[in-house]
Tab-separated table of C-alpha atoms in Angstrom:
chain	number	residue	atom	x	y	z
A	1	UNK	CA	-2.421	-23.750	17.969
A	2	UNK	CA	0.633	-25.142	16.173
A	3	UNK	CA	0.219	-28.106	13.970
A	4	UNK	CA	3.137	-30.518	13.293
A	5	UNK	CA	5.361	-29.661	10.280
A	6	UNK	CA	8.511	-31.033	8.788
A	7	UNK	CA	11.871	-29.473	8.562
A	8	UNK	CA	11.986	-26.032	6.909
A	9	UNK	CA	13.874	-24.998	4.018
A	10	UNK	CA	16.227	-21.960	4.085
A	11	UNK	CA	16.978	-20.271	0.831
A	12	UNK	CA	20.072	-17.981	0.794
A	13	UNK	CA	21.836	-16.945	-2.245
A	14	UNK	CA	22.006	-14.028	-4.606
A	15	UNK	CA	22.015	-12.510	-8.100
A	16	UNK	CA	22.270	-9.088	-9.524
A	17	UNK	CA	19.325	-6.841	-8.656
A	18	UNK	CA	17.546	-4.826	-11.275
A	19	UNK	CA	19.048	-1.408	-11.857
A	20	UNK	CA	16.777	1.491	-10.705
A	21	UNK	CA	14.839	3.229	-13.544
A	22	UNK	CA	15.739	6.876	-13.093
A	23	UNK	CA	13.847	8.037	-16.192
A	24	UNK	CA	10.252	7.579	-15.187
A	25	UNK	CA	8.778	9.552	-12.363
A	26	UNK	CA	5.461	9.595	-10.508
A	27	UNK	CA	4.099	11.947	-12.948
A	28	UNK	CA	4.605	9.660	-15.888
A	29	UNK	CA	3.233	6.573	-13.896
A	30	UNK	CA	-0.046	8.314	-12.982
A	31	UNK	CA	-0.765	9.415	-16.578
A	32	UNK	CA	-3.851	7.332	-16.940
A	33	UNK	CA	-5.530	8.793	-13.922
A	34	UNK	CA	-4.461	12.328	-14.765
A	35	UNK	CA	-5.683	12.119	-18.433
A	36	UNK	CA	-8.965	10.718	-17.346
A	37	UNK	CA	-9.477	13.385	-14.747
A	38	UNK	CA	-8.372	16.196	-17.011
A	39	UNK	CA	-10.760	15.010	-19.691
A	40	UNK	CA	-13.628	14.978	-17.207
A	41	UNK	CA	-12.893	18.434	-15.905
A	42	UNK	CA	-12.425	20.125	-19.186
A	43	UNK	CA	-16.001	20.830	-19.762
A	44	UNK	CA	-16.831	22.397	-16.405
A	45	UNK	CA	-16.275	26.031	-17.538
A	46	UNK	CA	-19.685	26.463	-19.554
A	47	UNK	CA	-20.000	28.983	-22.351
A	48	UNK	CA	-21.176	32.288	-21.211
A	49	UNK	CA	-19.869	31.627	-17.519
A	50	UNK	CA	-16.733	33.374	-16.281
A	51	UNK	CA	-16.486	31.007	-13.247
A	52	UNK	CA	-17.879	27.677	-12.019
A	53	UNK	CA	-21.563	27.842	-11.487
A	54	UNK	CA	-23.794	25.634	-9.399
A	55	UNK	CA	-24.365	23.253	-12.170
A	56	UNK	CA	-20.575	23.010	-12.799
A	57	UNK	CA	-20.026	22.244	-9.061
A	58	UNK	CA	-22.551	19.482	-9.169
A	59	UNK	CA	-20.821	18.132	-12.378
A	60	UNK	CA	-17.422	18.443	-10.454
A	61	UNK	CA	-18.719	16.002	-7.694
A	62	UNK	CA	-19.568	13.615	-10.469
A	63	UNK	CA	-16.166	13.927	-12.200
A	64	UNK	CA	-14.329	13.397	-8.939
A	65	UNK	CA	-16.367	10.317	-8.174
A	66	UNK	CA	-15.444	8.849	-11.678
A	67	UNK	CA	-11.840	9.446	-10.870
A	68	UNK	CA	-12.444	7.088	-8.013
A	69	UNK	CA	-12.053	9.653	-5.112
A	70	UNK	CA	-15.253	8.351	-3.622
A	71	UNK	CA	-18.545	10.019	-2.765
A	72	UNK	CA	-17.387	11.275	0.670
A	73	UNK	CA	-14.140	12.760	-0.396
A	74	UNK	CA	-15.565	14.278	-3.588
A	75	UNK	CA	-18.458	15.858	-1.596
A	76	UNK	CA	-16.138	17.140	1.062
A	77	UNK	CA	-13.729	18.727	-1.717
A	78	UNK	CA	-16.493	20.355	-3.698
A	79	UNK	CA	-18.242	21.704	-0.511
A	80	UNK	CA	-14.859	23.418	0.408
A	81	UNK	CA	-14.597	24.637	-3.134
A	82	UNK	CA	-18.051	26.180	-3.025
A	83	UNK	CA	-17.101	28.061	0.229
A	84	UNK	CA	-13.980	29.228	-1.381
A	85	UNK	CA	-15.777	30.499	-4.579
A	86	UNK	CA	-17.810	32.940	-2.264
A	87	UNK	CA	-14.701	35.066	-1.932
A	88	UNK	CA	-12.548	33.959	-4.809
A	89	UNK	CA	-13.878	33.238	-8.230
A	90	UNK	CA	-12.548	30.112	-9.980
A	91	UNK	CA	-12.376	31.189	-13.547
A	92	UNK	CA	-9.601	29.139	-15.177
A	93	UNK	CA	-8.460	25.505	-15.462
A	94	UNK	CA	-5.198	26.609	-13.549
A	95	UNK	CA	-7.287	28.204	-10.710
A	96	UNK	CA	-9.411	24.993	-10.489
A	97	UNK	CA	-6.221	22.837	-10.281
A	98	UNK	CA	-4.787	25.017	-7.618
A	99	UNK	CA	-7.988	25.037	-5.487
A	100	UNK	CA	-8.219	21.149	-6.003
A	101	UNK	CA	-4.650	20.669	-4.925
A	102	UNK	CA	-5.107	22.598	-1.707
A	103	UNK	CA	-8.260	20.484	-0.880
A	104	UNK	CA	-6.626	17.088	-1.840
A	105	UNK	CA	-3.605	17.841	0.322
A	106	UNK	CA	-5.855	18.647	3.213
A	107	UNK	CA	-7.189	15.102	2.985
A	108	UNK	CA	-3.943	13.331	2.206
A	109	UNK	CA	-1.379	14.927	4.415
A	110	UNK	CA	-2.429	13.243	7.693
A	111	UNK	CA	-1.807	9.898	5.974
A	112	UNK	CA	1.850	10.786	5.102
A	113	UNK	CA	3.958	9.205	7.844
A	114	UNK	CA	7.397	7.828	7.712
A	115	UNK	CA	7.795	4.069	7.981
A	116	UNK	CA	10.292	4.169	10.689
A	117	UNK	CA	11.558	0.990	12.494
A	118	UNK	CA	14.231	1.406	15.165
A	119	UNK	CA	17.621	0.885	13.466
A	120	UNK	CA	18.985	-0.792	16.688
A	121	UNK	CA	16.688	-3.236	18.436
A	122	UNK	CA	17.304	-6.198	20.680
A	123	UNK	CA	14.572	-8.144	18.912
A	124	UNK	CA	13.662	-8.476	15.278
A	125	UNK	CA	10.932	-6.031	14.035
A	126	UNK	CA	8.171	-8.152	12.626
A	127	UNK	CA	6.180	-6.772	9.564
A	128	UNK	CA	3.227	-8.836	8.428
A	129	UNK	CA	1.921	-8.207	4.863
A	130	UNK	CA	-1.735	-8.972	4.422
A	131	UNK	CA	-4.347	-8.498	1.422
A	132	UNK	CA	-6.591	-10.159	-0.801
A	133	UNK	CA	-5.402	-12.369	-3.856
A	134	UNK	CA	-3.757	-10.607	-6.623
A	135	UNK	CA	-3.088	-7.224	-5.101
A	136	UNK	CA	0.816	-7.833	-5.554
A	137	UNK	CA	1.411	-8.587	-1.795
A	138	UNK	CA	4.360	-11.043	-2.299
A	139	UNK	CA	6.095	-8.670	-4.646
A	140	UNK	CA	5.475	-5.783	-2.385
A	141	UNK	CA	6.995	-7.768	0.518
A	142	UNK	CA	10.151	-8.242	-1.584
A	143	UNK	CA	10.286	-4.655	-2.544
A	144	UNK	CA	9.952	-3.726	1.058
A	145	UNK	CA	12.772	-6.014	2.004
A	146	UNK	CA	15.020	-4.234	-0.521
A	147	UNK	CA	13.992	-0.939	0.941
A	148	UNK	CA	15.100	-1.998	4.286
A	149	UNK	CA	18.449	-3.531	2.950
A	150	UNK	CA	19.227	0.034	1.456
A	151	UNK	CA	19.197	1.278	5.092
A	152	UNK	CA	21.843	-1.373	6.036
A	153	UNK	CA	19.249	-3.548	7.932
A	154	UNK	CA	19.514	-7.259	8.108
A	155	UNK	CA	16.247	-8.645	6.622
A	156	UNK	CA	14.663	-12.022	6.603
A	157	UNK	CA	11.496	-13.253	4.715
A	158	UNK	CA	8.880	-15.735	5.890
A	159	UNK	CA	6.901	-17.466	3.244
A	160	UNK	CA	3.582	-17.999	5.273
A	161	UNK	CA	1.518	-18.053	1.995
A	162	UNK	CA	1.189	-21.743	2.249
A	163	UNK	CA	-2.023	-22.004	0.157
A	164	UNK	CA	-0.251	-21.241	-3.137
A	165	UNK	CA	2.773	-23.239	-3.977
A	166	UNK	CA	3.542	-20.404	-6.458
A	167	UNK	CA	3.709	-17.894	-3.696
A	168	UNK	CA	6.318	-19.759	-1.825
A	169	UNK	CA	8.470	-20.172	-4.970
A	170	UNK	CA	7.873	-16.481	-5.878
A	171	UNK	CA	9.215	-15.295	-2.566
A	172	UNK	CA	12.118	-17.771	-2.825
A	173	UNK	CA	13.041	-16.326	-6.132
A	174	UNK	CA	12.881	-12.762	-4.713
A	175	UNK	CA	15.217	-14.034	-1.827
A	176	UNK	CA	17.680	-15.302	-4.427
A	177	UNK	CA	17.576	-11.941	-6.243
A	178	UNK	CA	18.046	-9.935	-3.038
A	179	UNK	CA	20.494	-12.203	-1.381
A	180	UNK	CA	18.113	-12.676	1.523
A	181	UNK	CA	17.203	-15.742	3.661
A	182	UNK	CA	13.682	-17.161	3.171
A	183	UNK	CA	12.129	-19.353	5.652
A	184	UNK	CA	9.791	-21.541	3.709
A	185	UNK	CA	7.683	-24.781	3.780
A	186	UNK	CA	5.800	-26.995	1.363
A	187	UNK	CA	2.280	-25.962	0.287
A	188	UNK	CA	-0.324	-26.792	2.801
A	189	UNK	CA	1.849	-26.374	5.847
A	190	UNK	CA	0.488	-24.596	8.852
A	191	UNK	CA	1.211	-20.946	8.252
A	192	UNK	CA	1.334	-20.175	11.950
A	193	UNK	CA	4.047	-22.857	12.458
A	194	UNK	CA	6.108	-21.302	9.614
A	195	UNK	CA	5.792	-17.862	11.056
A	196	UNK	CA	6.804	-19.183	14.518
A	197	UNK	CA	9.931	-20.727	13.015
A	198	UNK	CA	10.685	-17.684	10.915
A	199	UNK	CA	10.709	-15.524	14.051
A	200	UNK	CA	12.800	-18.120	16.007
A	201	UNK	CA	15.281	-18.093	13.140
A	202	UNK	CA	15.266	-14.328	13.018
A	203	UNK	CA	16.085	-14.137	16.684
A	204	UNK	CA	18.866	-16.675	16.449
A	205	UNK	CA	20.414	-14.712	13.399
A	206	UNK	CA	20.016	-11.257	14.986
A	207	UNK	CA	17.894	-10.232	12.063
A	208	UNK	CA	16.714	-6.571	12.278
A	209	UNK	CA	13.457	-6.973	10.212
A	210	UNK	CA	11.347	-10.090	9.466
A	211	UNK	CA	8.955	-9.607	6.736
A	212	UNK	CA	6.096	-12.188	6.838
A	213	UNK	CA	4.214	-12.839	3.614
A	214	UNK	CA	0.757	-14.161	4.482
A	215	UNK	CA	-1.747	-15.974	2.390
A	216	UNK	CA	-4.010	-13.929	0.108
A	217	UNK	CA	-7.440	-14.110	1.280
A	218	UNK	CA	-10.789	-12.681	0.182
A	219	UNK	CA	-11.879	-10.018	2.695
A	220	UNK	CA	-15.187	-12.010	3.189
A	221	UNK	CA	-13.529	-15.276	4.056
A	222	UNK	CA	-13.902	-15.453	7.735
A	223	UNK	CA	-12.092	-18.830	8.095
A	224	UNK	CA	-8.933	-17.280	6.513
A	225	UNK	CA	-9.210	-14.250	8.574
A	226	UNK	CA	-9.316	-16.655	11.629
A	227	UNK	CA	-6.086	-18.185	10.420
A	228	UNK	CA	-4.397	-14.758	10.209
A	229	UNK	CA	-5.479	-14.119	13.779
A	230	UNK	CA	-4.030	-17.488	14.777
A	231	UNK	CA	-0.620	-16.645	13.092
A	232	UNK	CA	-0.549	-13.368	15.122
A	233	UNK	CA	-1.147	-15.224	18.387
A	234	UNK	CA	1.644	-17.670	17.692
A	235	UNK	CA	4.023	-14.741	16.940
A	236	UNK	CA	3.156	-13.141	20.118
A	237	UNK	CA	4.273	-16.164	22.046
A	238	UNK	CA	7.762	-15.208	21.039
A	239	UNK	CA	7.415	-11.433	21.291
A	240	UNK	CA	4.649	-9.753	23.137
A	241	UNK	CA	4.857	-6.675	20.856
A	242	UNK	CA	4.883	-8.576	17.561
A	243	UNK	CA	3.782	-8.054	14.930
A	244	UNK	CA	5.081	-4.501	15.142
A	245	UNK	CA	3.526	-3.567	11.791
A	246	UNK	CA	0.656	-5.183	9.808
A	247	UNK	CA	0.634	-3.618	6.244
A	248	UNK	CA	-2.441	-4.135	4.126
A	249	UNK	CA	-1.573	-4.179	0.482
A	250	UNK	CA	-4.455	-2.915	-1.847
A	251	UNK	CA	-4.448	-2.689	-5.576
A	252	UNK	CA	-5.448	0.832	-6.907
A	253	UNK	CA	-7.145	-0.827	-9.988
A	254	UNK	CA	-9.879	-2.245	-7.745
A	255	UNK	CA	-11.162	1.155	-7.177
A	256	UNK	CA	-13.713	1.615	-4.290
A	257	UNK	CA	-13.591	-2.185	-3.484
A	258	UNK	CA	-10.272	-1.277	-1.884
A	259	UNK	CA	-12.364	0.525	0.857
A	260	UNK	CA	-14.307	-2.638	1.627
A	261	UNK	CA	-11.100	-4.537	1.837
A	262	UNK	CA	-9.482	-2.102	4.342
A	263	UNK	CA	-12.663	-2.158	6.369
A	264	UNK	CA	-12.743	-5.884	6.597
A	265	UNK	CA	-9.148	-6.442	7.453
A	266	UNK	CA	-9.124	-3.531	10.020
A	267	UNK	CA	-11.995	-5.373	11.768
A	268	UNK	CA	-10.103	-8.528	12.034
A	269	UNK	CA	-6.480	-7.551	12.687
A	270	UNK	CA	-4.702	-4.395	13.750
A	271	UNK	CA	-3.857	-2.828	10.417
A	272	UNK	CA	-1.254	-0.224	10.896
A	273	UNK	CA	-0.633	1.098	7.507
A	274	UNK	CA	-1.332	0.704	3.679
A	275	UNK	CA	0.493	-0.051	0.761
A	276	UNK	CA	-1.148	0.930	-2.501
A	277	UNK	CA	0.033	-0.984	-5.573
A	278	UNK	CA	-0.355	-0.786	-9.417
A	279	UNK	CA	-0.737	3.037	-9.508
A	280	UNK	CA	0.990	2.963	-12.904
A	281	UNK	CA	-1.559	0.801	-14.558
A	282	UNK	CA	-4.895	2.265	-13.878
A	283	UNK	CA	-7.001	5.331	-14.294
A	284	UNK	CA	-8.383	4.875	-10.675
A	285	UNK	CA	-5.409	6.363	-8.716
A	286	UNK	CA	-7.851	8.762	-7.093
A	287	UNK	CA	-8.754	5.843	-4.614
A	288	UNK	CA	-5.973	6.990	-2.454
A	289	UNK	CA	-7.925	10.030	-1.564
A	290	UNK	CA	-10.969	8.030	-0.664
A	291	UNK	CA	-8.779	5.723	1.527
A	292	UNK	CA	-7.201	8.580	3.324
A	293	UNK	CA	-10.555	10.278	3.861
A	294	UNK	CA	-12.393	7.338	5.284
A	295	UNK	CA	-9.712	5.508	7.363
A	296	UNK	CA	-7.069	7.935	8.383
A	297	UNK	CA	-4.484	5.130	8.194
A	298	UNK	CA	-0.899	5.836	7.183
A	299	UNK	CA	-0.317	5.325	3.499
A	300	UNK	CA	3.300	4.131	3.861
A	301	UNK	CA	4.106	3.101	0.438
A	302	UNK	CA	2.915	3.245	-3.317
A	303	UNK	CA	3.763	0.838	-6.043
A	304	UNK	CA	4.427	2.406	-9.427
A	305	UNK	CA	6.037	-0.270	-11.360
A	306	UNK	CA	7.567	-3.699	-11.597
A	307	UNK	CA	11.188	-2.817	-10.615
A	308	UNK	CA	12.525	-3.620	-7.130
A	309	UNK	CA	12.970	0.208	-6.724
A	310	UNK	CA	9.326	0.972	-7.751
A	311	UNK	CA	7.996	0.921	-4.198
A	312	UNK	CA	8.061	4.499	-3.097
A	313	UNK	CA	7.357	6.176	0.321
A	314	UNK	CA	4.004	7.988	-0.167
A	315	UNK	CA	4.566	11.725	-0.908
A	316	UNK	CA	1.194	13.500	-0.909
A	317	UNK	CA	2.350	16.636	-2.731
A	318	UNK	CA	4.128	14.709	-5.572
A	319	UNK	CA	1.073	12.534	-5.858
A	320	UNK	CA	-1.337	15.435	-6.141
A	321	UNK	CA	0.867	17.098	-8.669
A	322	UNK	CA	0.975	13.885	-10.600
A	323	UNK	CA	-2.750	13.384	-10.245
A	324	UNK	CA	-3.968	16.830	-11.503
A	325	UNK	CA	-0.924	18.256	-13.058
A	326	UNK	CA	0.935	21.562	-12.517
A	327	UNK	CA	4.238	22.397	-11.070
A	328	UNK	CA	5.916	20.017	-8.444
């Protein structure tokens, strides 16, 4: 399966990393989604009605769908609220927020799982990053590498997106910033061969975690999906258990199209978890709820900004509070 390839390049140097931004929290980053949802919900309490009536519940389904929670999740939430309303009247915006928070957490909590790799292992733990073009996959790979280094783990990056020269250069720049080695090759090289060499090098250097940045591919492109499967087969020749994690990166701004991406990738490779990026720049952050409801995959991380520290482990309670407001 491996095609010939010339000698690899190893980049290893360092510059100062960006300082973490302590002033902006998730509440601020999800402002667009929260404001959009709040505006849509504000008219649900009709004049002359002390509580939500049947028409308001129907409207609530529509408003949740508009916030990109998806049809299935929105219908599930409102059905639960209807049942709750039999015994408890929902008469204020605060009561509605509290009821919504309860239902959202019921959907999201199963997707909250720690991204734990053994701190001590005889073999490198291999993490493959996959996703369509433009979702922030390469940047997310670098941020994840930084997250591992903060745990005193030795990390290496593999630049296996050989379709885009810019992707290779981008990962090399991140390697320089983070003082991490990057195994890279020229554009057009066989990605499986680069992955093979990256894992071989990681083994020789006693690296704890190897993060492989794969080529961005549209989820309808079967040829590129086949190439991803080939890369996994080649990695498994060196380690039967690798890759240990395959993280699918999706862009929150794509809304419900993210569900089609997850379905297609999960049908081709063993996706073990999700990273949802660009929550700070969209009013469609509710798509996390749709993803959790449909796939029950771990949502390991969310991206809330451009800083190296802006990849955060997913916290369902903080997310719901930021989504609909209220006390954290």
